[in-house]
Coordinates of C-alpha atoms and ligand atoms in Angstrom, one line a residue:
M759 CA 0.0 0.0 0.0
T760 CA 1.4 3.4 -0.9
Q761 CA 0.7 6.6 1.0
T762 CA -1.0 9.4 -0.9
R763 CA 0.8 12.7 -1.0
R764 CA -1.7 14.2 1.4
E765 CA -1.0 11.5 4.0
V766 CA 2.7 12.0 3.7
L767 CA 2.3 15.7 4.4
K768 CA 0.1 15.0 7.4
T769 CA 2.7 12.7 8.8
A770 CA 5.4 15.2 8.3
A771 CA 3.4 17.9 10.0
A772 CA 2.8 15.7 13.1
V773 CA 6.5 14.9 13.3
T774 CA 7.4 18.6 13.1
L775 CA 5.0 19.5 15.9
T776 CA 6.3 16.7 18.2
A777 CA 9.9 17.8 17.6
M778 CA 9.0 21.4 18.4
L779 CA 7.1 20.7 21.6
P780 CA 10.0 20.5 24.1
A781 CA 11.5 23.8 22.8
S782 CA 8.2 25.7 23.2
M783 CA 7.7 24.3 26.7
A784 CA 11.2 25.5 27.7
R785 CA 10.3 28.9 26.4
A786 CA 7.2 29.0 28.6
E787 CA 9.4 28.4 31.6
G788 CA 11.7 31.2 30.7
T789 CA 15.4 31.4 29.7
V790 CA 18.1 30.1 32.0
H791 CA 21.1 32.5 32.3
E792 CA 24.3 31.0 33.7
V793 CA 26.6 32.9 36.0
Q794 CA 29.9 31.4 37.0
M795 CA 31.3 32.0 40.5
L796 CA 35.1 32.1 40.0
N797 CA 38.3 32.8 41.8
V798 CA 39.9 34.4 38.8
H799 CA 38.3 36.2 35.8
P800 CA 39.0 34.1 32.7
D801 CA 39.8 37.2 30.6
D802 CA 41.6 39.2 33.2
K803 CA 43.8 37.4 35.7
K804 CA 44.0 40.6 37.8
K805 CA 40.3 40.4 38.6
R806 CA 39.9 37.9 41.4
Q807 CA 36.7 36.7 43.1
V808 CA 34.2 37.4 40.4
F809 CA 30.8 36.6 39.0
V810 CA 31.0 36.0 35.2
P811 CA 29.1 37.6 33.7
D812 CA 28.5 40.3 36.3
I813 CA 25.5 41.7 34.4
V814 CA 22.6 39.6 33.3
R815 CA 19.8 40.9 31.1
A816 CA 16.7 38.8 31.8
Q817 CA 12.9 38.8 31.4
P818 CA 10.3 38.1 34.1
G819 CA 10.2 34.4 34.7
D820 CA 13.7 33.8 33.6
T821 CA 16.1 31.8 35.8
I822 CA 19.6 32.7 36.9
K823 CA 21.7 29.7 37.5
F824 CA 24.8 30.5 39.7
I825 CA 27.4 27.8 39.1
A826 CA 29.9 26.9 41.8
A827 CA 32.8 26.5 39.3
D828 CA 35.2 27.4 42.1
K829 CA 34.7 26.7 45.8
G830 CA 34.3 29.3 48.5
H831 CA 31.5 31.4 47.0
N832 CA 27.8 31.9 47.2
A833 CA 25.3 34.3 45.6
E834 CA 22.7 36.2 47.7
S835 CA 20.6 39.3 47.0
N836 CA 21.5 42.6 48.5
E837 CA 18.3 43.5 50.4
D838 CA 19.0 47.2 49.7
M839 CA 19.1 46.4 45.9
L840 CA 15.8 44.7 45.2
P841 CA 12.8 45.9 43.2
E842 CA 9.8 46.8 45.4
G843 CA 7.9 43.7 46.3
A844 CA 10.5 41.3 45.0
E845 CA 11.7 38.3 47.0
G846 CA 15.4 38.0 47.7
W847 CA 17.5 34.9 47.9
E848 CA 20.4 33.5 49.8
G849 CA 22.3 30.8 48.0
P850 CA 24.3 28.1 49.8
M851 CA 28.1 28.1 49.8
N852 CA 29.9 25.9 47.3
K853 CA 26.7 24.8 45.5
D854 CA 24.9 25.6 42.3
V855 CA 21.7 27.5 42.9
E856 CA 18.9 28.5 40.6
V857 CA 16.8 31.6 41.2
T858 CA 13.7 32.4 39.1
L859 CA 12.9 36.1 39.1
T860 CA 9.3 37.2 38.3
T861 CA 9.3 40.8 39.5
E862 CA 10.6 43.4 37.0
G863 CA 13.4 45.7 38.0
A864 CA 17.1 45.7 38.9
Y865 CA 18.6 43.3 41.4
G866 CA 22.0 43.7 43.1
Y867 CA 23.7 40.7 44.7
Y868 CA 27.0 39.6 46.2
C869 CA 29.0 36.7 47.5
K870 CA 28.9 36.8 51.3
P871 CA 32.7 36.0 51.9
H872 CA 33.8 38.3 49.1
Q873 CA 31.4 41.3 49.1
A874 CA 34.0 43.6 50.5
L875 CA 36.5 42.3 47.9
G876 CA 34.1 43.4 45.2
M877 CA 32.4 40.1 44.3
V878 CA 29.1 41.6 43.3
G879 CA 26.7 41.5 40.3
L880 CA 23.6 43.0 38.7
I881 CA 20.6 41.4 37.2
L882 CA 18.2 43.4 35.0
V883 CA 14.7 41.9 34.7
G884 CA 12.3 43.4 32.1
D885 CA 11.5 47.0 32.7
V886 CA 14.0 48.3 35.2
S887 CA 12.9 51.9 35.3
G888 CA 11.3 51.5 38.7
N889 CA 14.5 51.2 40.7
Y890 CA 17.6 51.1 38.4
E891 CA 18.7 54.7 39.1
A892 CA 18.1 54.3 42.8
L893 CA 20.4 51.3 43.0
K894 CA 23.3 53.5 42.0
E895 CA 22.9 55.5 45.2
V896 CA 23.0 52.4 47.5
K897 CA 26.0 52.5 49.9
Q898 CA 28.5 49.8 49.1
R899 CA 31.2 48.0 51.2
G900 CA 34.9 47.9 50.5
K901 CA 36.0 47.2 46.9
A902 CA 32.3 47.0 45.8
K903 CA 32.4 50.8 46.0
K904 CA 34.7 50.7 42.9
V905 CA 33.2 47.7 41.2
F906 CA 29.6 48.8 41.1
P907 CA 30.2 52.1 39.2
D908 CA 32.0 50.0 36.5
I909 CA 29.0 47.6 36.4
F910 CA 26.5 50.5 36.1
E911 CA 28.5 52.1 33.4
R912 CA 28.3 49.0 31.3
A913 CA 24.6 48.5 32.3
D914 CA 23.9 52.1 31.2
A915 CA 25.4 51.3 27.8
M916 CA 23.4 48.1 27.5
L917 CA 20.1 49.8 28.3
A918 CA 20.9 52.8 26.0
A919 CA 21.5 50.3 23.2
E920 CA 18.1 48.7 23.8
A921 CA 16.3 52.0 23.8
S922 CA 17.8 53.2 20.5
Ligands
LIG2266 CU1 33.1 34.7 46.6

């Protein structure tokens, strides 16, 4: 028995739909952004105790996966640097942790043992206009006072590029 052309097309369409299903389900759950927790920056050996990348551009519902590539680090939200109504997090030491962010706005975070050494990062979720500028005024500890202005300079450029 031979298939008609119509039957062949129907079969092909069914296969295509099945193949596409996992991808569309993954999209519904949001994108996963990986951030490595490292002792030394891979592109600049002078930068020690770093999150790479230290800026993540995300959308509501996206997940940030902090990866314990090196030991001795964690990632936790700076409670002075959260969007209004957003929940913070406190990741365990030496372990990967996933955080799903649903509230729009800018989030600052740090590694507890290395906050004063400048191990800090920024996550921008969706529309950040509600708190982004205010985060620049938050008082920082130790070397984070020098690191955050550099992060904000690059984040400014990123947001300006989106707006143009
Ligand atoms: Cu650290």
